[in-house]
JSON list of C-alpha atoms in Angstrom, two decimals:
[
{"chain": "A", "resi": 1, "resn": "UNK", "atom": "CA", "xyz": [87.77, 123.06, 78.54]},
{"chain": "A", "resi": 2, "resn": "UNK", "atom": "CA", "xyz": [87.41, 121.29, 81.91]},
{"chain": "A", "resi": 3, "resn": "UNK", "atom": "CA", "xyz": [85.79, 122.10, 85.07]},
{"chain": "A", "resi": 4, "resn": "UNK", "atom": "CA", "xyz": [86.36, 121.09, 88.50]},
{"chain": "A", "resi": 5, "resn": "UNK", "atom": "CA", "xyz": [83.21, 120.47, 90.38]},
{"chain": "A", "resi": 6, "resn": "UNK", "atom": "CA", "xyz": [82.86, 122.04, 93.60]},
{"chain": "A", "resi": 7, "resn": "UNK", "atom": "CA", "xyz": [83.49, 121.15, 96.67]},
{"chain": "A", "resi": 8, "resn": "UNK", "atom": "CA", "xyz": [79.75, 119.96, 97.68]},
{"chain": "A", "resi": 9, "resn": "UNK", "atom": "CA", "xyz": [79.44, 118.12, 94.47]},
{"chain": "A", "resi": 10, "resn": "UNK", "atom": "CA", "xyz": [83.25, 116.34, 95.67]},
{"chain": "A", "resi": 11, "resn": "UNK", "atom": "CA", "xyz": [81.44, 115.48, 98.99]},
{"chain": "A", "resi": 12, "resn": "UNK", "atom": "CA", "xyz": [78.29, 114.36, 97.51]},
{"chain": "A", "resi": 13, "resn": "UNK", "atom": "CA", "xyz": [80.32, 111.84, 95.11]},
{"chain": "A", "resi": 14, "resn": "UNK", "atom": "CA", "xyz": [82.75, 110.49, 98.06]},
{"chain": "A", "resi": 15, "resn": "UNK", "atom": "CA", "xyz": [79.19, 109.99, 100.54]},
{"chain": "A", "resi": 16, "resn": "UNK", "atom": "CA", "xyz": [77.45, 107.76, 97.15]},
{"chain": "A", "resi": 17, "resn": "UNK", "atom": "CA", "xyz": [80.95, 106.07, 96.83]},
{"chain": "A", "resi": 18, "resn": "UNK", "atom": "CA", "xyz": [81.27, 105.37, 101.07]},
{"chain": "A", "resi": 19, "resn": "UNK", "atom": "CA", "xyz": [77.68, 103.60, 101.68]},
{"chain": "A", "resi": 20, "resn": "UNK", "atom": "CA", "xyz": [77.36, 101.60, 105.36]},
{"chain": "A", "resi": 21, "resn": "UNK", "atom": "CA", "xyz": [77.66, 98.57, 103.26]},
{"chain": "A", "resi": 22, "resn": "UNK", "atom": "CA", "xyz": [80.93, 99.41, 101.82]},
{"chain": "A", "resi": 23, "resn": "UNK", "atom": "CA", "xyz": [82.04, 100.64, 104.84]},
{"chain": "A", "resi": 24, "resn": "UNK", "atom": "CA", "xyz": [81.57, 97.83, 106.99]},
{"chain": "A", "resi": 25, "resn": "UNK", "atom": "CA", "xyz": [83.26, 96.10, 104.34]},
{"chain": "A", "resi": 26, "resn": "UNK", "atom": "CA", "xyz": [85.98, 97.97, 104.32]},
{"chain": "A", "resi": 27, "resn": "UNK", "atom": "CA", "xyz": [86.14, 97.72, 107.67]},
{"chain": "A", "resi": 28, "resn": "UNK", "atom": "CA", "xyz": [86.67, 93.98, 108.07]},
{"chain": "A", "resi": 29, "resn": "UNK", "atom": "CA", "xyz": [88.73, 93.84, 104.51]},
{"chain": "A", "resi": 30, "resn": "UNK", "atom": "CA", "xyz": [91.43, 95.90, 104.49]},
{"chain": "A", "resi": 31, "resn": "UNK", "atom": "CA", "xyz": [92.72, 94.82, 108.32]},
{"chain": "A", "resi": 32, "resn": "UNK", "atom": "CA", "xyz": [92.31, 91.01, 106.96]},
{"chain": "A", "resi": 33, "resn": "UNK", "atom": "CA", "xyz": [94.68, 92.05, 103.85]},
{"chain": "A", "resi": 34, "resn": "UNK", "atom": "CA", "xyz": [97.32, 93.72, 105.90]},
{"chain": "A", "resi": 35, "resn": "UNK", "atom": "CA", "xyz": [97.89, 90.91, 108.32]},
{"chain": "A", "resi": 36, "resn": "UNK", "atom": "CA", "xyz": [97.79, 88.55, 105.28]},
{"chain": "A", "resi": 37, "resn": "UNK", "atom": "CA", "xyz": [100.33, 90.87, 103.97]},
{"chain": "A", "resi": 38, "resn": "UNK", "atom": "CA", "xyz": [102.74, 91.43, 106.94]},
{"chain": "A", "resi": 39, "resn": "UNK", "atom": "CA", "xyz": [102.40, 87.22, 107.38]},
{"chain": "A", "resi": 40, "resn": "UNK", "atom": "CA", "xyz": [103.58, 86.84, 104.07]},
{"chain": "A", "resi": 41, "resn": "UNK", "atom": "CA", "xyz": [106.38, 89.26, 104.65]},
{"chain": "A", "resi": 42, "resn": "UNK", "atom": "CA", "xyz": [107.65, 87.32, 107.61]},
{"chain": "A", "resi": 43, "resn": "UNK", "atom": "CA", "xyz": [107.08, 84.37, 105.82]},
{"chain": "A", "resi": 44, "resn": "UNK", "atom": "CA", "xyz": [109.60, 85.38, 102.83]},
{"chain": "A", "resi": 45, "resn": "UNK", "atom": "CA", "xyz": [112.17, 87.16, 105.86]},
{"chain": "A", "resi": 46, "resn": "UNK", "atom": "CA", "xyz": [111.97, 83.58, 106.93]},
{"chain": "A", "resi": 47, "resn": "UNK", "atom": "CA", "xyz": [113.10, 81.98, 104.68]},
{"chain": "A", "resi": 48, "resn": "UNK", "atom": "CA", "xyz": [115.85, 84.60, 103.02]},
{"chain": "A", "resi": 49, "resn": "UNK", "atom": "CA", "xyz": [117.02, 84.26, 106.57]},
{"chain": "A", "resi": 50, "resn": "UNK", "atom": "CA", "xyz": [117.02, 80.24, 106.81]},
{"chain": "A", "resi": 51, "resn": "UNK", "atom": "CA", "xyz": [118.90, 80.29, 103.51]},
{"chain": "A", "resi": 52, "resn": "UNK", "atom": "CA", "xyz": [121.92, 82.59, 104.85]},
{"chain": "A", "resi": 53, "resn": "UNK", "atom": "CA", "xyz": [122.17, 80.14, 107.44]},
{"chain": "A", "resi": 54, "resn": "UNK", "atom": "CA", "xyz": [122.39, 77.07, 106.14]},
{"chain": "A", "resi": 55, "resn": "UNK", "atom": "CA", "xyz": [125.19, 78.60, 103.81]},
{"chain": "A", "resi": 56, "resn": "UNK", "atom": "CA", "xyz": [126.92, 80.09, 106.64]},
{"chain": "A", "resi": 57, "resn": "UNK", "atom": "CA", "xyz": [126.54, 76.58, 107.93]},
{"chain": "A", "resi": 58, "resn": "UNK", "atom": "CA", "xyz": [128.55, 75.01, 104.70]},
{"chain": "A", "resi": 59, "resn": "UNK", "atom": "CA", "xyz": [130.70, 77.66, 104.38]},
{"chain": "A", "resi": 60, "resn": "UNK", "atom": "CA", "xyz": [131.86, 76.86, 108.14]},
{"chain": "A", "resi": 61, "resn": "UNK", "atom": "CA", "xyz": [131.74, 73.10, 107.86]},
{"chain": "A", "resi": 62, "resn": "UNK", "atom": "CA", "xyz": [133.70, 73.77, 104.94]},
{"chain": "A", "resi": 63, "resn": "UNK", "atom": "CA", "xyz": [136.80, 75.88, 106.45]},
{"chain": "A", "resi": 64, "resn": "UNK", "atom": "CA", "xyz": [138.29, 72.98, 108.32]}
]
């Protein structure tokens, strides 16, 4: 049978878990990551985008 700690011991755990170290890591990380992310993103809209072009390009060259 399990237990669930309570809630101090939950609190306890998270503080050991969030030192200032990790924290300030954290704090530089994860905002580095999303704008890799979101560049990435653009990056692949990009180029989905440049593709339906150029074949709306031939398909227009192509109707005469």
């Amino acid at each position: 049978m399990t237990t669930t700690p309570a809630h101090g011991d939950l609190e306890r755990s998270r503080e050991a878990l969030l030192t200032p170290d990790v924290r300030e890591r954290l704090r530089t990380v994860v905002p580095v990551l999303v704008a890799v992310l979101l560049l990435f993103g653009a990056a692949v809209a990009g180029f989905v985008a440049l593709g339906e072009l150029l074949d709306l390009g031939v398909w227009l060259v192509g109707a005469d």
